[in-house]
Coordinates of C-alpha atoms (C1' of nucleotides) in Angstrom, one line a residue:
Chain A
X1 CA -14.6 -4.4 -12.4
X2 CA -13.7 -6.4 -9.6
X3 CA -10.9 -6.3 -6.8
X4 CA -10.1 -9.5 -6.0
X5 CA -7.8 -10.3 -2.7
X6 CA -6.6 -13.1 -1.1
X7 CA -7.4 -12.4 2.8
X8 CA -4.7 -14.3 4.3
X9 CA -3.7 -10.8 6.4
X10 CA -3.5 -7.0 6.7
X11 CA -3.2 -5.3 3.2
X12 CA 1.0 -3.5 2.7
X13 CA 0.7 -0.6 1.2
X14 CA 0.9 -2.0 -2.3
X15 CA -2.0 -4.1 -2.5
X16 CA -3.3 -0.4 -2.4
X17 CA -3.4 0.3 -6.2
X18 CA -6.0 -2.5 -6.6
X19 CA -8.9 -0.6 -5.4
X20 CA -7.3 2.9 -6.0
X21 CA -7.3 1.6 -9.2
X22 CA -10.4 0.2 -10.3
X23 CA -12.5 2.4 -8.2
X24 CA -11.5 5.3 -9.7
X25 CA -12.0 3.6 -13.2
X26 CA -15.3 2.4 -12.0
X27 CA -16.4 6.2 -10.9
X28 CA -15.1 7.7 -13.9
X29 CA -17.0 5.5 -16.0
X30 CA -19.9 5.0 -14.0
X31 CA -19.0 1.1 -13.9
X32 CA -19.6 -1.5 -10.8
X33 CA -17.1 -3.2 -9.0
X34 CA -17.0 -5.6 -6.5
X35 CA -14.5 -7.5 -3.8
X36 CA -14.4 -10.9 -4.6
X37 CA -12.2 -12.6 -1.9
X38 CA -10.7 -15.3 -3.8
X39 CA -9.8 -17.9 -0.5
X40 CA -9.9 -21.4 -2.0
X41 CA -6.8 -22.4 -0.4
X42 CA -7.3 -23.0 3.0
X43 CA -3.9 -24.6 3.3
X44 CA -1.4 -22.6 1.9
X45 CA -2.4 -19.6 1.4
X46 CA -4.9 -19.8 4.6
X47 CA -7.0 -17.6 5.0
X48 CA -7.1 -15.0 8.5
X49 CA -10.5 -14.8 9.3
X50 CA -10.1 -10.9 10.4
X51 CA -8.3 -9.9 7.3
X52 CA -11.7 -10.0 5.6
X53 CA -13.4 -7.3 7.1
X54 CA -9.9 -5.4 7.4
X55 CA -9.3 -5.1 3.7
X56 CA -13.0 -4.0 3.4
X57 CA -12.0 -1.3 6.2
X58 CA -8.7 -0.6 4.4
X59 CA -10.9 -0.1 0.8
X60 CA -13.3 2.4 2.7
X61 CA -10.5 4.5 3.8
X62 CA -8.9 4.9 0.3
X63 CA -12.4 5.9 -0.5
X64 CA -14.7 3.8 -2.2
X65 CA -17.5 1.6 -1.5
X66 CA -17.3 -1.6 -3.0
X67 CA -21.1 -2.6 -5.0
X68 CA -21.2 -6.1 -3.9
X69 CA -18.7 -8.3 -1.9
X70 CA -18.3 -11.9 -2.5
X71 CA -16.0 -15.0 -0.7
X72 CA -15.1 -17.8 -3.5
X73 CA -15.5 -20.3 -0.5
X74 CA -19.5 -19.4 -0.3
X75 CA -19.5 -20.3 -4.3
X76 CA -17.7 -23.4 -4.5
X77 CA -20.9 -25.8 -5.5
X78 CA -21.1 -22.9 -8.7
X79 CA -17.2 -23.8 -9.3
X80 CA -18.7 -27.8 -9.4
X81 CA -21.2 -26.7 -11.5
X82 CA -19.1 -25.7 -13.7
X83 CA -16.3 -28.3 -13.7
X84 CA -18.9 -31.0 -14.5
X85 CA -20.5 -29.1 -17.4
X86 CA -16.5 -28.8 -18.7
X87 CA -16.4 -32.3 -18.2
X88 CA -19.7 -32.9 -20.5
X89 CA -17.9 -31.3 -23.0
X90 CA -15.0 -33.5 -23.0
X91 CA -13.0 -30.4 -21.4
X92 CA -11.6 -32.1 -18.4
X93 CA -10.0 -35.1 -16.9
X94 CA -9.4 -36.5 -13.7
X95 CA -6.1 -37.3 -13.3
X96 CA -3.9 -39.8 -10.3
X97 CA -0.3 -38.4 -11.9
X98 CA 1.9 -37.5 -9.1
X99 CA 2.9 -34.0 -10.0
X100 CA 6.2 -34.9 -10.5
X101 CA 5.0 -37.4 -13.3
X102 CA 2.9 -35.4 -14.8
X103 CA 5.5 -32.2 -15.5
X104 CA 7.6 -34.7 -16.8
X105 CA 5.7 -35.8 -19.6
X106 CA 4.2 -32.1 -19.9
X107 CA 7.4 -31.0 -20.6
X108 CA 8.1 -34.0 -23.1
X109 CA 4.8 -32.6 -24.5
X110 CA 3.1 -36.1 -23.9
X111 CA -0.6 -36.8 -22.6
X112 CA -1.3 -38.5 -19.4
X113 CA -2.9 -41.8 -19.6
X114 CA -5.8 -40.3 -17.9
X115 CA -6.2 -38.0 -20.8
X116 CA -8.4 -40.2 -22.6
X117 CA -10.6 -41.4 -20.2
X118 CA -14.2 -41.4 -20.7
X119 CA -16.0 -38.5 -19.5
X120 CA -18.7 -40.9 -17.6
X121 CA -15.5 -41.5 -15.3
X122 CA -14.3 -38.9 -15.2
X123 CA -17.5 -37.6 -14.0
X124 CA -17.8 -40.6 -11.5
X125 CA -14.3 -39.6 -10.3
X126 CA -14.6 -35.9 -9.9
X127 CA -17.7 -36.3 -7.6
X128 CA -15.4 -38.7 -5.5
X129 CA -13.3 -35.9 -5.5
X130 CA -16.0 -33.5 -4.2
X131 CA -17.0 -36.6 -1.5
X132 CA -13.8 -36.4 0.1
X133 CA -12.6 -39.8 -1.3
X134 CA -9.4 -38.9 -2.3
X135 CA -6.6 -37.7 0.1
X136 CA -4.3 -34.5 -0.8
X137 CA -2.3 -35.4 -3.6
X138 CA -4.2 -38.3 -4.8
X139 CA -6.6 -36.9 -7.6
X140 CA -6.4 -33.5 -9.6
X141 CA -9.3 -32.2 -12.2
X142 CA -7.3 -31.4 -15.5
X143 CA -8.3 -29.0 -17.9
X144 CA -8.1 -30.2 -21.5
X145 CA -6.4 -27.8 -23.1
X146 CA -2.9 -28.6 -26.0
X147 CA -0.7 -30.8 -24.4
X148 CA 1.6 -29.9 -27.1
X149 CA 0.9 -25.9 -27.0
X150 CA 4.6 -24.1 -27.1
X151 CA 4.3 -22.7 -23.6
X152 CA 4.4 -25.2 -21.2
X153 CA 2.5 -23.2 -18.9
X154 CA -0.7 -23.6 -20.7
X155 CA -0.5 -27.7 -20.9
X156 CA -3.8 -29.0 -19.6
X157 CA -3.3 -27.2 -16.1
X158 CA -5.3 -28.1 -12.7
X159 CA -8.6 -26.9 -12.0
X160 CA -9.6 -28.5 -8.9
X161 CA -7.5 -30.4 -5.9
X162 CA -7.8 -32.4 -3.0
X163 CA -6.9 -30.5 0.6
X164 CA -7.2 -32.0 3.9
X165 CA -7.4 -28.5 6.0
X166 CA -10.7 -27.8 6.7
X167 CA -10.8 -23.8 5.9
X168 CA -11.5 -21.6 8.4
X169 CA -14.4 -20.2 7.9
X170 CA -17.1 -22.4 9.4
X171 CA -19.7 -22.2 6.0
X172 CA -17.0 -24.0 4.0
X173 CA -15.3 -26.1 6.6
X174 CA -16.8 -29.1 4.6
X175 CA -15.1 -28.8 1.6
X176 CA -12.3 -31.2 0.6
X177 CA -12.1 -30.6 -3.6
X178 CA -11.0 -27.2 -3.8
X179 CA -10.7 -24.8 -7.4
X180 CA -7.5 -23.6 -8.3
X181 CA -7.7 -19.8 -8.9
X182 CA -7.2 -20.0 -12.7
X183 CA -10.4 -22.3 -12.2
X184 CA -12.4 -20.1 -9.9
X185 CA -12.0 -16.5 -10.8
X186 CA -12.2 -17.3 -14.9
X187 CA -15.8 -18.6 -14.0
X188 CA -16.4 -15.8 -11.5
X189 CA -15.3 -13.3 -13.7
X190 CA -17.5 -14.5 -16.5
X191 CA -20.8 -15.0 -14.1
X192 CA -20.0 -11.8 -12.4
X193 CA -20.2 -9.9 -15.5
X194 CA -16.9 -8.4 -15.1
X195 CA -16.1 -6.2 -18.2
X196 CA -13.0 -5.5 -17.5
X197 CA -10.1 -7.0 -15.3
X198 CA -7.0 -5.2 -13.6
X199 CA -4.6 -7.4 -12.2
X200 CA -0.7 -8.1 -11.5
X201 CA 2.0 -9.3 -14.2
X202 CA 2.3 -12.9 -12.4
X203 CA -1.0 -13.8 -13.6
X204 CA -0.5 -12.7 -17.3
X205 CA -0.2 -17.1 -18.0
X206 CA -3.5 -16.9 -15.9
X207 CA -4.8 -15.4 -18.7
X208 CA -4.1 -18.0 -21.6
X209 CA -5.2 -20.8 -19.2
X210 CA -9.0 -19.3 -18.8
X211 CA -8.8 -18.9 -22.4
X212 CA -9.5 -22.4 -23.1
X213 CA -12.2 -22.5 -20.0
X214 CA -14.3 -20.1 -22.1
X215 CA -13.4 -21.6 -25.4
X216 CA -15.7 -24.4 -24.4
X217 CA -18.4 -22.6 -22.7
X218 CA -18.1 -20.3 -26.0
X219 CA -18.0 -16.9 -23.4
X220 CA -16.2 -13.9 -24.3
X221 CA -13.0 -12.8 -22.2
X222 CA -13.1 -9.4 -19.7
X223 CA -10.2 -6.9 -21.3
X224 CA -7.5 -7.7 -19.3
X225 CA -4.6 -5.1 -18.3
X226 CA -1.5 -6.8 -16.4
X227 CA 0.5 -4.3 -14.3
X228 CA 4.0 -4.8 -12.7
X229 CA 5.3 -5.0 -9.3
X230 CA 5.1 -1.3 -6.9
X231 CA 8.0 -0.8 -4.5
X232 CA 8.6 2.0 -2.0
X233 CA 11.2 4.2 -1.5
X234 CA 11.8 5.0 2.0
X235 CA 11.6 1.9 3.6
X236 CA 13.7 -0.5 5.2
X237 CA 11.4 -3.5 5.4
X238 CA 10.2 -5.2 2.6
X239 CA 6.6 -4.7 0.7
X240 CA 5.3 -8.8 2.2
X241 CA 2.9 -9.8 3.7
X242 CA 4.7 -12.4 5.1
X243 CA 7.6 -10.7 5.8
X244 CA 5.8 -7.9 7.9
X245 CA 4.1 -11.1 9.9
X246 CA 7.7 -12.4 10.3
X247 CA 9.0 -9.2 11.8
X248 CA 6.0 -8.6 13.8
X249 CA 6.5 -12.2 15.7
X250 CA 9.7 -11.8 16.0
X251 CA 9.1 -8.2 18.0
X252 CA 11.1 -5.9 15.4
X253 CA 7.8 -4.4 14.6
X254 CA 5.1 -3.7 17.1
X255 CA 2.5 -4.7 15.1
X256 CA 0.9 -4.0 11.4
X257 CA 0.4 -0.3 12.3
X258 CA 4.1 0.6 13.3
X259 CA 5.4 3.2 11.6
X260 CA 8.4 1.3 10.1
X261 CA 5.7 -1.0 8.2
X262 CA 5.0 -0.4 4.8
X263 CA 1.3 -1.2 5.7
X264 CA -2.1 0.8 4.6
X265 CA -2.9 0.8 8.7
X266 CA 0.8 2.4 9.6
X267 CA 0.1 5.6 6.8
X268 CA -3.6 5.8 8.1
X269 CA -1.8 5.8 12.0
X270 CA 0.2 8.3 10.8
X271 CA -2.9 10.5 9.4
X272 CA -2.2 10.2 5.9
X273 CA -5.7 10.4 4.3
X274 CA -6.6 7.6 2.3
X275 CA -7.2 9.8 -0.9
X276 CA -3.3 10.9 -1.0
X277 CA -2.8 7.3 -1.4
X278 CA -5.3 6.7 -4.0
X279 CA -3.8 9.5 -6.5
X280 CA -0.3 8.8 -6.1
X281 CA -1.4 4.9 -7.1
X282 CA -3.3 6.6 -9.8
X283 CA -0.2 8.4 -11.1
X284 CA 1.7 5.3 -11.1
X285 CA -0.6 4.2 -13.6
X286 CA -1.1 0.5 -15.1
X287 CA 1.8 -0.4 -16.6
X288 CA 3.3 -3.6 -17.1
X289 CA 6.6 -3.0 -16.0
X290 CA 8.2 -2.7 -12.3
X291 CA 7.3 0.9 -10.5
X292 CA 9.1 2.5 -8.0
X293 CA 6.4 4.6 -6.0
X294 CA 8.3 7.7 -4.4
X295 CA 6.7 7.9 -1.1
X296 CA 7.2 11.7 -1.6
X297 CA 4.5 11.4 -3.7
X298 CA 2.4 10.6 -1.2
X299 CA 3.6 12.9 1.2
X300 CA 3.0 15.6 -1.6
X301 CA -0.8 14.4 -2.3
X302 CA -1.3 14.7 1.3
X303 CA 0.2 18.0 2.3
X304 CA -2.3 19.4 -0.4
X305 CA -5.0 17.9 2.0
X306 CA -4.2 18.7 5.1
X307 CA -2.0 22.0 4.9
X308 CA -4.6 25.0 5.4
X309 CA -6.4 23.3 7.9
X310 CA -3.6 22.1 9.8
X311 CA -2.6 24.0 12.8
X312 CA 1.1 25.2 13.8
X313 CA 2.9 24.3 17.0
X314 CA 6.2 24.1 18.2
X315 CA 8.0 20.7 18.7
X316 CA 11.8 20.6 19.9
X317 CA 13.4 17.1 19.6
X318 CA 16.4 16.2 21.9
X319 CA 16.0 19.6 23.1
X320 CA 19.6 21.4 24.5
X321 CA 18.3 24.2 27.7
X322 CA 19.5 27.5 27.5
X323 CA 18.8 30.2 29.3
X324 CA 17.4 33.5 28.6
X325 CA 18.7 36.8 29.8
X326 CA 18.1 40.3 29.0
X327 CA 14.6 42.5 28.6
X328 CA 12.6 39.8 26.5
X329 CA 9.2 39.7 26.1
X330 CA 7.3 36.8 28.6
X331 CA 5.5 35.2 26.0
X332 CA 5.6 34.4 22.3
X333 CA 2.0 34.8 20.6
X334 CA 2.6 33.0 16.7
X335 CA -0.5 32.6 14.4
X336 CA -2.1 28.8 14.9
X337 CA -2.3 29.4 11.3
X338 CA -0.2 31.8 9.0
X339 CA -2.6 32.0 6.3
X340 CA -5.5 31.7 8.9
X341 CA -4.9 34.5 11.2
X342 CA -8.7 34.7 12.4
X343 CA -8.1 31.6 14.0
X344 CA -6.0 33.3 16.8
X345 CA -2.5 33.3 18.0
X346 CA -0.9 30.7 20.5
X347 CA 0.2 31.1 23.5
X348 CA 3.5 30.3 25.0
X349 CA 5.4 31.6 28.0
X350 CA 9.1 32.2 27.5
X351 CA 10.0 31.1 31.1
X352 CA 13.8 31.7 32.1
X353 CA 15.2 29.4 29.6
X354 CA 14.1 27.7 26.5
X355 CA 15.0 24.3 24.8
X356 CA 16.6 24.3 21.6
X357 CA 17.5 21.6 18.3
X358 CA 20.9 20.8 18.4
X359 CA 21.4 21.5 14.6
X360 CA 19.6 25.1 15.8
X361 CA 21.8 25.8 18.6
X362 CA 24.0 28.8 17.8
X363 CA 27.9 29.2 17.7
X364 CA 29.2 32.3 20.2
X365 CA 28.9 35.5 19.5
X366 CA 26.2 34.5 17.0
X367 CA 22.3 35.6 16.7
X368 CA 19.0 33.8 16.3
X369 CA 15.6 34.6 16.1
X370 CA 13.4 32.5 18.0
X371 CA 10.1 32.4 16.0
X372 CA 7.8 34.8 17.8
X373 CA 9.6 35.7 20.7
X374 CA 12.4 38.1 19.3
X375 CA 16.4 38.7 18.5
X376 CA 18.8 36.9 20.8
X377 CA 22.8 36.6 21.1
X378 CA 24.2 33.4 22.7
X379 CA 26.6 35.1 24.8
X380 CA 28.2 34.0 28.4
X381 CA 26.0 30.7 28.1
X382 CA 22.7 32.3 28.1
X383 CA 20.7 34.0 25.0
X384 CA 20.4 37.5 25.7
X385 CA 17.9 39.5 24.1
X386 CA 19.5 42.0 21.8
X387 CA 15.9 44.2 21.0
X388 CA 16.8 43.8 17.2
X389 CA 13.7 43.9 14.9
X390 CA 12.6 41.5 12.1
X391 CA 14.8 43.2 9.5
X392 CA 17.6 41.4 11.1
X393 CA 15.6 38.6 9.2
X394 CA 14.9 40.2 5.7
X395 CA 18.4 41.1 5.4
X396 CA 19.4 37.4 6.0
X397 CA 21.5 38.3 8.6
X398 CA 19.7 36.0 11.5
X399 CA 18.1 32.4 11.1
X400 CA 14.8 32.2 12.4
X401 CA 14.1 29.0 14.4
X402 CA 12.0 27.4 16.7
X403 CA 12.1 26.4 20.4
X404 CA 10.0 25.5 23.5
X405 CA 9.7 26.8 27.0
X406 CA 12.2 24.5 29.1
X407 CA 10.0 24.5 32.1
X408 CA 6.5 24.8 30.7
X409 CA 6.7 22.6 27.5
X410 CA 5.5 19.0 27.5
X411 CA 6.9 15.8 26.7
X412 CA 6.3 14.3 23.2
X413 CA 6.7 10.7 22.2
X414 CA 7.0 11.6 17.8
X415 CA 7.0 7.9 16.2
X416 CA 8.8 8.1 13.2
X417 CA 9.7 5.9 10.2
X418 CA 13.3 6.0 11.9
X419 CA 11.8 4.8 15.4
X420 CA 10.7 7.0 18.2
X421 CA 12.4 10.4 18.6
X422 CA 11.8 12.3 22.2
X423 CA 10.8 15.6 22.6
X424 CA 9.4 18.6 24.3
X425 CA 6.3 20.7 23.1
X426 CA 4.6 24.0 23.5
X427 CA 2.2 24.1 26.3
X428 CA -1.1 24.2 24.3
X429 CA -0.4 20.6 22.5
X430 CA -1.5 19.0 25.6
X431 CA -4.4 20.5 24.9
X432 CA -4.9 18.6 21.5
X433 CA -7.1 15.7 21.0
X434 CA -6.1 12.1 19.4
X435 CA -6.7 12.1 15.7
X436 CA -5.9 15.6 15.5
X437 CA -3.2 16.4 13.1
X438 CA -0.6 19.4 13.5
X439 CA 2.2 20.6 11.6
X440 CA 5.1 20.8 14.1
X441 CA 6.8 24.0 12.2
X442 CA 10.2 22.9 10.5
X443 CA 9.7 19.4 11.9
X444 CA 6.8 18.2 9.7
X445 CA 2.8 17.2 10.1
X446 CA 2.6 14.6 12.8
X447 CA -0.9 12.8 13.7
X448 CA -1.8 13.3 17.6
X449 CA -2.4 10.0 18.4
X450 CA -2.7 9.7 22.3
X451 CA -2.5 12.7 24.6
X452 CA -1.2 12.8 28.3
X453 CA -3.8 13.0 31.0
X454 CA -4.5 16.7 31.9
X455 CA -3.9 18.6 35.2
X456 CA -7.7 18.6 35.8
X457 CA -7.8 14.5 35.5
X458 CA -4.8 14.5 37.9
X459 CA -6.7 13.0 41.4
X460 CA -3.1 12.1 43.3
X461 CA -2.9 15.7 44.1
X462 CA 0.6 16.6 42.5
X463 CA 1.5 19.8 41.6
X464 CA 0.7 21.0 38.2
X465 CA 4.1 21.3 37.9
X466 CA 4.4 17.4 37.7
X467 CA 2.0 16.7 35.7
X468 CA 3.9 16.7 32.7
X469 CA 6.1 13.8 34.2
X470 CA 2.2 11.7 34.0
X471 CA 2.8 11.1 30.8
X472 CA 4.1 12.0 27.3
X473 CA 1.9 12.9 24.6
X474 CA 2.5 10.3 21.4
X475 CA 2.6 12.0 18.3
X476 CA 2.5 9.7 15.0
X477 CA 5.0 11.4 12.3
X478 CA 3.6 11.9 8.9
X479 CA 6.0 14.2 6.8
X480 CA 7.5 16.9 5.9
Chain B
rG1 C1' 16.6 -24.3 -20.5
rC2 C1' 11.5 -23.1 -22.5
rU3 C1' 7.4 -19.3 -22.9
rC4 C1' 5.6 -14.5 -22.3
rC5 C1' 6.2 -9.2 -21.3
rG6 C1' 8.6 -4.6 -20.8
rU7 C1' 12.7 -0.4 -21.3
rU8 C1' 10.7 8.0 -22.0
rG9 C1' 14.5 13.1 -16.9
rG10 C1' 16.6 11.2 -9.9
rU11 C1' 11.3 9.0 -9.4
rG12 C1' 6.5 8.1 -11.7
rU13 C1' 3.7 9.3 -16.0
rA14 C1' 1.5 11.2 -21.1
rG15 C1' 2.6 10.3 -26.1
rU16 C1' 3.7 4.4 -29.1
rC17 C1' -2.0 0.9 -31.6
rC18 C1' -3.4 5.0 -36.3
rG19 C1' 4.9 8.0 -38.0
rG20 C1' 4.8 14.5 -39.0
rC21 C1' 1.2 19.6 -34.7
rC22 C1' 6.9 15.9 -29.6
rA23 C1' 13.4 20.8 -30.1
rA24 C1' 8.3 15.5 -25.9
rU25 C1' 3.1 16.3 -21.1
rC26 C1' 2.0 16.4 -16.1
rA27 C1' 3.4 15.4 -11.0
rU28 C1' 7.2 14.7 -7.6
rU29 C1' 12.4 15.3 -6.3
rU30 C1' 16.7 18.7 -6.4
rC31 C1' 18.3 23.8 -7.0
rG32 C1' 17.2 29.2 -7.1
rG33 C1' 13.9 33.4 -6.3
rC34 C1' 9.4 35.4 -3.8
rC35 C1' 5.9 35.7 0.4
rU36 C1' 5.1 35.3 5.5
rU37 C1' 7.5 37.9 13.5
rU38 C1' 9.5 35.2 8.0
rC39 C1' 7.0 27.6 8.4
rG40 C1' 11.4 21.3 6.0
rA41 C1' 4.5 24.8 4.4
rG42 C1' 2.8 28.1 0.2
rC43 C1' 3.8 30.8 -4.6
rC44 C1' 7.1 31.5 -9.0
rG45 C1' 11.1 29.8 -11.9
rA46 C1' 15.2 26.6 -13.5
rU47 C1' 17.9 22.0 -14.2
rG48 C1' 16.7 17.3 -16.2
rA49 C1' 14.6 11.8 -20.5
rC50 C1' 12.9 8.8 -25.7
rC51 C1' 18.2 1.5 -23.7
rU52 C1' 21.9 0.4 -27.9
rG53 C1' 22.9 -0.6 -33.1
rG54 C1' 21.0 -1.2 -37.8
rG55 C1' 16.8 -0.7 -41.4
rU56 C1' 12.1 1.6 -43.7
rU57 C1' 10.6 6.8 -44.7
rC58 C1' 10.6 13.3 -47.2
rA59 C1' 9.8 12.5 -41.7
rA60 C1' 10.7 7.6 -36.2
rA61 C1' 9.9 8.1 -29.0
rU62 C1' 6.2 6.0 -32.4
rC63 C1' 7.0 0.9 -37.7
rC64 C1' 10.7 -3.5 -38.7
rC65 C1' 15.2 -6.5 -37.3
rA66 C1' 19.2 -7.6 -33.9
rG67 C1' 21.4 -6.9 -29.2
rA68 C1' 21.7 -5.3 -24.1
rC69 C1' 19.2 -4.8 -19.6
rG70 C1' 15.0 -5.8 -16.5
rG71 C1' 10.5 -8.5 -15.0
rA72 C1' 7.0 -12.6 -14.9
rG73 C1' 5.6 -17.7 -15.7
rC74 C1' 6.9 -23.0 -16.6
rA75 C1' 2.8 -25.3 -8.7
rC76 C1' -2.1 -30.1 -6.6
rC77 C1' -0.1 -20.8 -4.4
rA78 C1' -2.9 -16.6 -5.0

RNA sequence: GCUCCGUUGGUGUAGUCCGGCCAAUCAUUUCGGCCUUUCGAGCCGAUGACCUGGGUUCAAAUCCCAGACGGAGCACCA
């Protein structure tokens, strides 16, 4: 098996399924599987120099270990190799057709005059080619293949091309003949030994065309499975890696890991584990029509992950004060963990008022229960504590919500898919560490991923009271 | 225009090659119930699908034909 990318950038979040994919195949069955980074063109589709060792990052942290990893652009005298074998075997032409030319009588169904060149020319021609003799667009490598065949696709196609850009990595910066990818991964695939090859529905023509490259070597071709296209629900910004770059430059996006970007690095920011994303790529299995992946899905895999070790705190978003009057108790002790209760209770001081949702905020005359603190009737603009017991709550009679301390709660950047949402927390989350993940209760799990400095750290000598004004925790939202 | 490929509930998927055990699997979503000082969590349950029309057959999601719809390719991109 083999996972071949182009590293010319940061993988979205679809380019996901090809090692969720084949790794999991190549576990189940014990098989091998490589990355092969297929970057032979250094113009177009140029490669970024850190998007090599990102998409091996990205791979790790959907949870497999790749065998072996290759670059095409470290192979390329193999891919001459080759050619010139092909063109022993009367497989391959050199050709000067402009490409305008040449589709024209393609799609007349016509050779080329170069077709029938002699192959001690040819040969003489292609290893111009490789010298740098030729300038872009002047000389193309044909394979031989049916100039009349019924698809036009298949009619002897290009195999190797002339481009000026050096490529950016330094070992190959020589290079001036370069193999198409129909070229380069049908002979990889075959050297490599791959068995079997998983790979998208635009390269089903790809294919037919290395059919006739092993036809004349007499190899046998890999089992091939073509899958459709995966889009995601959820999102605003299209699945491209181009288009991503375009709104990153542009400033719409703060970069590859924003939330709003349908990118492996945003989910992994947002402390979705790598293995949610791997089965919900799985259960979109391999076929060859478009999929919509729910990112629900997702969400779903992950919560099974995360839940029971996942801690509970209180978050209040564009919080509304109100205060508290009456006989209630001074501090609210909930379980960290409901299932967990050996992990101890929080701690969270009541204060003289408390912030509350606005969807949570009740009408007059009406009763709440604020989780873990007690019964309270909004009354005269302040909650006062009515003393009623938790039956109130079987008997449906009260909602049970959630609130922070107005004074003693701290302030809480959540990033969100939507864009950033303020908010306050319960004392204790200042207290959390980055990478840490919480489930803020009815808000959702959220990924700590910077916290504000801590009284302790405070050297200006401010009160403790102003501390919280240092600044705001950031919290990375992950779902529901 | 030419050449390929596909179409199962809201979403994804199994089953299609080798017709019957499929009044169609599993997951997610939605809805309902249960649990929990009472979680947008968890547990239980419910709703919900074979693109259309012909044909073959005792029997069709499955085979054949036609149509509709969708996708991909026809690059000196990957």
């Amino acid at each position: 098996m083999r996972c071949a990318p182009n590293p010319n950038g940061p993988w979205h979040i679809g380019h996901a399924r090809m090692p969720a994919v084949i790794g999991t195949y190549e576990e189940r069955y014990d098989g091998w599987f490589c990355v092969r980074f297929d970057d032979t063109d250094p113009e177009t589709k140029r490669p970024d120099l850190e998007a090599y060792d990102q998409i091996i990052r990205d791979i790790e942290y959907l949870g497999f270990e790749p065998d072996e990893v290759y670059r095409a652009s470290d192979r390329v005298e193999t891919y001459y190799d080759h050619a010139r074998e092909l063109i022993e075997m009367d497989g391959a032409y050199t050709c000067s057709c402009s490409g305008e030319e040449f589709s024209e009588l393609k799609n007349a169904g016509e050779p080329c005059p170069h077709r029938d060149k002699d192959r001690e020319t040819t040969l003489e021609e292609f290893d111009a080619m490789i010298a740098g003799a030729y300038e872009s667009g002047e000389m193309v490598l044909r394979v031989k293949t049916d100039i009349e065949h019924k698809n036009p696709a298949l009619r002897d196609w290009v195999a190797f091309r002339m481009i000026d850009t050096p490529h950016p990595r330094e070992e190959a910066g020589e290079y001036r003949c370069w193999p198409m990818l129909d070229f380069q991964s049908g002979v990889d695939d075959h050297l490599l030994e791959i068995t079997h090859i998983i790979r998208g529905i635009d390269l089903q023509d790809s294919a037919k065309r290395q059919r006739f490259v092993y036809d004349y070597f007499d190899w046998e071709y890999p089992e091939v499975v073509h899958w459709g296209h995966v889009q995601l629900d959820e999102y605003d910004v299209k699945m491209s890696t181009s288009r991503i770059q375009e709104l990153i430059q542009g400033g719409e996006l703060a970069g590859w890991d924003d939330p709003r970007a349908p990118t492996v690095m945003s989910l992994r920011r947002r402390g979705i584990r790598g293995e949610a994303i791997t089965e919900a790529m799985i259960g979109l299995g391999t076929s060859t029509s478009d999929v919509d992946l729910a990112m629900s899905s997702i969400y779903a895999n992950n919560r099974d992950l995360i839940d029971e070790e996942t801690d509970r705190r209180f978050l209040v978003r564009d919080g509304t004060e109100l205060s508290l009057a009456g006989d209630a108790p001074t501090e609210a002790n909930p379980p960290l963990h409901p299932n967990h209760e050996d992990r101890g209770v929080r701690e969270i001081p009541a204060g003289d008022s408390v912030l509350l949702e606005p969807d949570d905020l009740p009408a007059r005359e009406e009763r709440i229960w604020l989780k873990g603190l007690g019964c309270f009737r909004y009354t005269r603009d302040a909650l006062q504590y009515t003393g009623d017991d938790i039956d109130v709550v079987r008997d449906g009679e009260v909602d049970v919500i959630h609130w922070v301390p107005a004074a003693e709660s701290v302030p809480v950047r959540l990033r969100t898919m939507d864009g950033d949402v303020e908010g306050r927390a319960e004392p204790d989350v200042a207290d959390l560490e980055s990478d840490d993940m919480v489930q803020f209760e009815r808000v959702g799990f959220a990924r700590i991923d910077s916290v504000a400095p801590r009284a302790t750290d405070d050297t200006s000598g401010r009160s403790p009271r102003d501390r919280h004004e240092d600044g705001e925790t950031v919290a990375y939202y992950a779902h529901p």
